[in-house]
Tab-separated table of N, CA, C and O in Angstrom:
chain	number	residue	atom	x	y	z
A	1	MET	N	5.672	9.395	-10.582
A	1	MET	CA	4.648	8.545	-10.001
A	1	MET	C	5.287	7.553	-9.035
A	1	MET	O	4.725	7.269	-7.997
A	2	ASN	N	6.462	7.026	-9.366
A	2	ASN	CA	7.116	6.067	-8.477
A	2	ASN	C	7.554	6.698	-7.168
A	2	ASN	O	7.725	5.992	-6.181
A	3	ILE	N	7.755	7.997	-7.146
A	3	ILE	CA	8.105	8.671	-5.894
A	3	ILE	C	6.936	8.581	-4.924
A	3	ILE	O	7.121	8.369	-3.727
A	4	ILE	N	5.733	8.698	-5.425
A	4	ILE	CA	4.539	8.641	-4.576
A	4	ILE	C	4.109	7.202	-4.339
A	4	ILE	O	3.773	6.817	-3.220
A	5	PHE	N	4.089	6.406	-5.373
A	5	PHE	CA	3.605	5.024	-5.294
A	5	PHE	C	4.733	4.060	-5.680
A	5	PHE	O	4.749	3.526	-6.786
A	6	PRO	N	5.693	3.833	-4.773
A	6	PRO	CA	6.857	3.022	-5.144
A	6	PRO	C	6.536	1.560	-5.449
A	6	PRO	O	7.298	0.891	-6.121
A	7	MET	N	5.399	1.072	-4.993
A	7	MET	CA	5.053	-0.333	-5.197
A	7	MET	C	4.220	-0.548	-6.457
A	7	MET	O	3.791	-1.651	-6.740
A	8	THR	N	3.996	0.533	-7.201
A	8	THR	CA	3.158	0.454	-8.387
A	8	THR	C	3.961	0.846	-9.620
A	8	THR	O	4.598	1.890	-9.633
A	9	SER	N	3.939	0.020	-10.623
A	9	SER	CA	4.597	0.366	-11.885
A	9	SER	C	3.704	1.309	-12.670
A	9	SER	O	2.499	1.116	-12.739
A	10	PHE	N	4.300	2.315	-13.246
A	10	PHE	CA	3.531	3.247	-14.055
A	10	PHE	C	3.159	2.590	-15.368
A	10	PHE	O	3.996	2.013	-16.056
A	11	ASP	N	1.884	2.652	-15.691
A	11	ASP	CA	1.377	2.081	-16.934
A	11	ASP	C	0.901	3.235	-17.821
A	11	ASP	O	-0.153	3.821	-17.558
A	12	PRO	N	1.651	3.578	-18.846
A	12	PRO	CA	1.262	4.712	-19.694
A	12	PRO	C	-0.054	4.492	-20.440
A	12	PRO	O	-0.656	5.446	-20.914
A	13	ASP	N	-0.521	3.255	-20.514
A	13	ASP	CA	-1.791	2.978	-21.183
A	13	ASP	C	-2.988	3.109	-20.230
A	13	ASP	O	-4.136	3.068	-20.667
A	14	SER	N	-2.708	3.251	-18.949
A	14	SER	CA	-3.774	3.350	-17.955
A	14	SER	C	-4.264	4.792	-17.852
A	14	SER	O	-3.492	5.713	-17.583
A	15	ILE	N	-5.551	4.968	-18.030
A	15	ILE	CA	-6.145	6.302	-17.913
A	15	ILE	C	-5.970	6.817	-16.484
A	15	ILE	O	-5.619	7.984	-16.273
A	16	SER	N	-6.189	5.962	-15.509
A	16	SER	CA	-6.042	6.368	-14.108
A	16	SER	C	-4.622	6.813	-13.806
A	16	SER	O	-4.400	7.838	-13.151
A	17	HIS	N	-3.642	6.061	-14.280
A	17	HIS	CA	-2.245	6.422	-14.039
A	17	HIS	C	-1.898	7.756	-14.698
A	17	HIS	O	-1.194	8.581	-14.105
A	18	ARG	N	-2.394	7.964	-15.888
A	18	ARG	CA	-2.110	9.232	-16.568
A	18	ARG	C	-2.754	10.406	-15.839
A	18	ARG	O	-2.170	11.483	-15.728
A	19	ARG	N	-3.974	10.205	-15.334
A	19	ARG	CA	-4.650	11.277	-14.587
A	19	ARG	C	-3.878	11.616	-13.313
A	19	ARG	O	-3.694	12.788	-12.986
A	20	VAL	N	-3.457	10.583	-12.592
A	20	VAL	CA	-2.679	10.814	-11.368
A	20	VAL	C	-1.383	11.539	-11.708
A	20	VAL	O	-0.993	12.492	-11.037
A	21	GLU	N	-0.727	11.104	-12.756
A	21	GLU	CA	0.519	11.756	-13.173
A	21	GLU	C	0.279	13.228	-13.482
A	21	GLU	O	1.047	14.098	-13.048
A	22	ASP	N	-0.798	13.535	-14.202
A	22	ASP	CA	-1.106	14.925	-14.547
A	22	ASP	C	-1.323	15.767	-13.292
A	22	ASP	O	-0.844	16.903	-13.204
A	23	VAL	N	-2.022	15.222	-12.333
A	23	VAL	CA	-2.271	15.952	-11.088
A	23	VAL	C	-0.964	16.171	-10.329
A	23	VAL	O	-0.681	17.271	-9.845
A	24	LEU	N	-0.156	15.121	-10.223
A	24	LEU	CA	1.092	15.220	-9.463
A	24	LEU	C	2.064	16.206	-10.087
A	24	LEU	O	2.742	16.958	-9.385
A	25	ILE	N	2.130	16.240	-11.405
A	25	ILE	CA	3.058	17.142	-12.097
A	25	ILE	C	2.699	18.596	-11.829
A	25	ILE	O	3.577	19.448	-11.685
A	26	ASP	N	1.412	18.882	-11.712
A	26	ASP	CA	0.959	20.262	-11.533
A	26	ASP	C	0.981	20.741	-10.082
A	26	ASP	O	0.749	21.919	-9.822
A	27	LEU	N	1.254	19.856	-9.142
A	27	LEU	CA	1.228	20.246	-7.729
A	27	LEU	C	2.440	21.102	-7.353
A	27	LEU	O	3.564	20.809	-7.779
A	28	PRO	N	2.210	22.110	-6.531
A	28	PRO	CA	3.355	22.839	-5.966
A	28	PRO	C	4.164	21.887	-5.066
A	28	PRO	O	3.637	20.890	-4.566
A	29	ASP	N	5.422	22.195	-4.841
A	29	ASP	CA	6.312	21.309	-4.082
A	29	ASP	C	5.762	20.930	-2.712
A	29	ASP	O	5.823	19.767	-2.318
A	30	ASP	N	5.228	21.896	-1.974
A	30	ASP	CA	4.724	21.604	-0.629
A	30	ASP	C	3.549	20.631	-0.679
A	30	ASP	O	3.437	19.732	0.156
A	31	ASP	N	2.670	20.820	-1.645
A	31	ASP	CA	1.528	19.917	-1.783
A	31	ASP	C	1.986	18.518	-2.201
A	31	ASP	O	1.466	17.517	-1.726
A	32	PHE	N	2.967	18.481	-3.088
A	32	PHE	CA	3.514	17.194	-3.530
A	32	PHE	C	4.097	16.439	-2.334
A	32	PHE	O	3.848	15.248	-2.149
A	33	LYS	N	4.846	17.131	-1.502
A	33	LYS	CA	5.433	16.509	-0.312
A	33	LYS	C	4.339	16.033	0.641
A	33	LYS	O	4.467	14.969	1.253
A	34	ALA	N	3.280	16.800	0.773
A	34	ALA	CA	2.175	16.406	1.648
A	34	ALA	C	1.486	15.143	1.129
A	34	ALA	O	1.166	14.237	1.906
A	35	VAL	N	1.272	15.078	-0.176
A	35	VAL	CA	0.661	13.878	-0.771
A	35	VAL	C	1.576	12.677	-0.560
A	35	VAL	O	1.129	11.598	-0.157
A	36	ARG	N	2.863	12.851	-0.798
A	36	ARG	CA	3.816	11.764	-0.625
A	36	ARG	C	3.816	11.266	0.822
A	36	ARG	O	3.796	10.063	1.069
A	37	SER	N	3.783	12.175	1.773
A	37	SER	CA	3.745	11.790	3.191
A	37	SER	C	2.463	11.048	3.531
A	37	SER	O	2.488	10.057	4.263
A	38	ALA	N	1.348	11.520	3.013
A	38	ALA	CA	0.065	10.862	3.285
A	38	ALA	C	0.036	9.452	2.711
A	38	ALA	O	-0.424	8.515	3.365
A	39	VAL	N	0.547	9.284	1.500
A	39	VAL	CA	0.569	7.962	0.874
A	39	VAL	C	1.490	7.024	1.651
A	39	VAL	O	1.148	5.872	1.901
A	40	ARG	N	2.639	7.525	2.071
A	40	ARG	CA	3.560	6.697	2.867
A	40	ARG	C	2.911	6.253	4.168
A	40	ARG	O	3.058	5.108	4.583
A	41	ALA	N	2.209	7.160	4.814
A	41	ALA	CA	1.539	6.812	6.068
A	41	ALA	C	0.468	5.746	5.831
A	41	ALA	O	0.336	4.800	6.612
A	42	GLU	N	-0.292	5.887	4.762
A	42	GLU	CA	-1.325	4.899	4.431
A	42	GLU	C	-0.695	3.545	4.110
A	42	GLU	O	-1.203	2.503	4.518
A	43	LEU	N	0.410	3.552	3.369
A	43	LEU	CA	1.107	2.298	3.048
A	43	LEU	C	1.604	1.626	4.325
A	43	LEU	O	1.448	0.416	4.503
A	44	GLU	N	2.180	2.399	5.214
A	44	GLU	CA	2.692	1.854	6.472
A	44	GLU	C	1.555	1.257	7.301
A	44	GLU	O	1.674	0.152	7.836
A	45	GLU	N	0.458	1.975	7.383
A	45	GLU	CA	-0.700	1.478	8.132
A	45	GLU	C	-1.234	0.198	7.497
A	45	GLU	O	-1.558	-0.763	8.192
A	46	GLY	N	-1.306	0.177	6.183
A	46	GLY	CA	-1.779	-1.016	5.485
A	46	GLY	C	-0.853	-2.203	5.698
A	46	GLY	O	-1.303	-3.334	5.899
A	47	LEU	N	0.446	-1.961	5.674
A	47	LEU	CA	1.411	-3.040	5.913
A	47	LEU	C	1.295	-3.565	7.346
A	47	LEU	O	1.385	-4.767	7.581
A	48	GLN	N	1.075	-2.675	8.292
A	48	GLN	CA	0.899	-3.101	9.680
A	48	GLN	C	-0.353	-3.966	9.828
A	48	GLN	O	-0.336	-4.981	10.528
A	49	ARG	N	-1.433	-3.585	9.153
A	49	ARG	CA	-2.661	-4.396	9.200
A	49	ARG	C	-2.426	-5.762	8.563
A	49	ARG	O	-2.912	-6.781	9.047
A	50	LEU	N	-1.667	-5.786	7.466
A	50	LEU	CA	-1.363	-7.038	6.779
A	50	LEU	C	-0.544	-7.965	7.670
A	50	LEU	O	-0.823	-9.164	7.764
A	51	VAL	N	0.452	-7.426	8.359
A	51	VAL	CA	1.270	-8.227	9.267
A	51	VAL	C	0.410	-8.772	10.402
A	51	VAL	O	0.501	-9.949	10.757
A	52	LYS	N	-0.439	-7.933	10.960
A	52	LYS	CA	-1.315	-8.363	12.057
A	52	LYS	C	-2.240	-9.486	11.591
A	52	LYS	O	-2.403	-10.502	12.281
A	53	LEU	N	-2.835	-9.330	10.424
A	53	LEU	CA	-3.720	-10.355	9.886
A	53	LEU	C	-2.957	-11.648	9.635
A	53	LEU	O	-3.432	-12.741	9.960
A	54	SER	N	-1.757	-11.528	9.093
A	54	SER	CA	-0.929	-12.699	8.832
A	54	SER	C	-0.605	-13.429	10.137
A	54	SER	O	-0.664	-14.663	10.202
A	55	GLU	N	-0.280	-12.684	11.163
A	55	GLU	CA	0.009	-13.291	12.463
A	55	GLU	C	-1.226	-13.982	13.034
A	55	GLU	O	-1.136	-15.075	13.591
A	56	GLU	N	-2.389	-13.358	12.885
A	56	GLU	CA	-3.633	-13.957	13.375
A	56	GLU	C	-3.952	-15.245	12.622
A	56	GLU	O	-4.356	-16.237	13.220
A	57	LEU	N	-3.748	-15.230	11.311
A	57	LEU	CA	-4.001	-16.433	10.523
A	57	LEU	C	-3.044	-17.545	10.912
A	57	LEU	O	-3.435	-18.706	11.009
A	58	GLY	N	-1.775	-17.192	11.142
A	58	GLY	CA	-0.797	-18.179	11.577
A	58	GLY	C	-1.153	-18.756	12.932
A	58	GLY	O	-1.031	-19.967	13.158
A	59	ALA	N	-1.617	-17.919	13.853
A	59	ALA	CA	-2.017	-18.390	15.183
A	59	ALA	C	-3.235	-19.308	15.075
A	59	ALA	O	-3.301	-20.345	15.742
A	60	ASN	N	-4.182	-18.949	14.217
A	60	ASN	CA	-5.373	-19.796	14.027
A	60	ASN	C	-4.979	-21.156	13.452
A	60	ASN	O	-5.509	-22.187	13.860
A	61	GLU	N	-4.059	-21.142	12.505
A	61	GLU	CA	-3.615	-22.390	11.892
A	61	GLU	C	-2.933	-23.282	12.921
A	61	GLU	O	-3.164	-24.494	12.962
A	62	MET	N	-2.131	-22.688	13.792
A	62	MET	CA	-1.447	-23.470	14.827
A	62	MET	C	-2.449	-24.056	15.813
A	62	MET	O	-2.319	-25.206	16.243
A	63	ARG	N	-3.482	-23.286	16.168
A	63	ARG	CA	-4.525	-23.803	17.075
A	63	ARG	C	-5.264	-24.971	16.432
A	63	ARG	O	-5.559	-25.964	17.078
A	64	GLU	N	-5.550	-24.840	15.139
A	64	GLU	CA	-6.242	-25.918	14.435
A	64	GLU	C	-5.385	-27.173	14.378
A	64	GLU	O	-5.883	-28.285	14.550
A	65	GLN	N	-4.090	-27.023	14.151
A	65	GLN	CA	-3.194	-28.172	14.121
A	65	GLN	C	-3.122	-28.830	15.502
A	65	GLN	O	-3.159	-30.040	15.616
A	66	SER	N	-3.039	-28.020	16.538
A	66	SER	CA	-2.993	-28.567	17.903
A	66	SER	C	-4.286	-29.297	18.227
A	66	SER	O	-4.261	-30.367	18.856
A	67	ALA	N	-5.401	-28.743	17.813
A	67	ALA	CA	-6.698	-29.376	18.090
A	67	ALA	C	-6.824	-30.696	17.356
A	67	ALA	O	-7.387	-31.661	17.879
A	68	SER	N	-6.282	-30.781	16.137
A	68	SER	CA	-6.400	-32.015	15.380
A	68	SER	C	-5.447	-33.082	15.908
A	68	SER	O	-5.692	-34.268	15.716
A	69	GLU	N	-4.396	-32.685	16.585
A	69	GLU	CA	-3.447	-33.660	17.130
A	69	GLU	C	-3.873	-34.162	18.507
A	69	GLU	O	-3.424	-35.192	18.945
A	70	THR	N	-4.752	-33.450	19.175
A	70	THR	CA	-5.220	-33.836	20.488
A	70	THR	C	-6.260	-34.943	20.361
A	70	THR	O	-7.218	-34.792	19.593
A	71	PRO	N	-6.046	-36.061	21.110
A	71	PRO	CA	-7.009	-37.186	20.982
A	71	PRO	C	-8.358	-36.882	21.588
A	71	PRO	O	-8.640	-36.123	22.357
């Protein structure tokens, strides 16, 4: 599971985690690699959106500070 979802700890008590594990174990190698690639691409896209949002929030905060300092 960590190969596919490196940012998620496997929880053996989680029904969802066990279901995902069962599916991943039964996948042929090519399908497993395809799933891993798709998840990596989604993670990368999500991280890029997070960075963009963080930059926008930082820019908004700086504009607000400048506006409050202007007489």
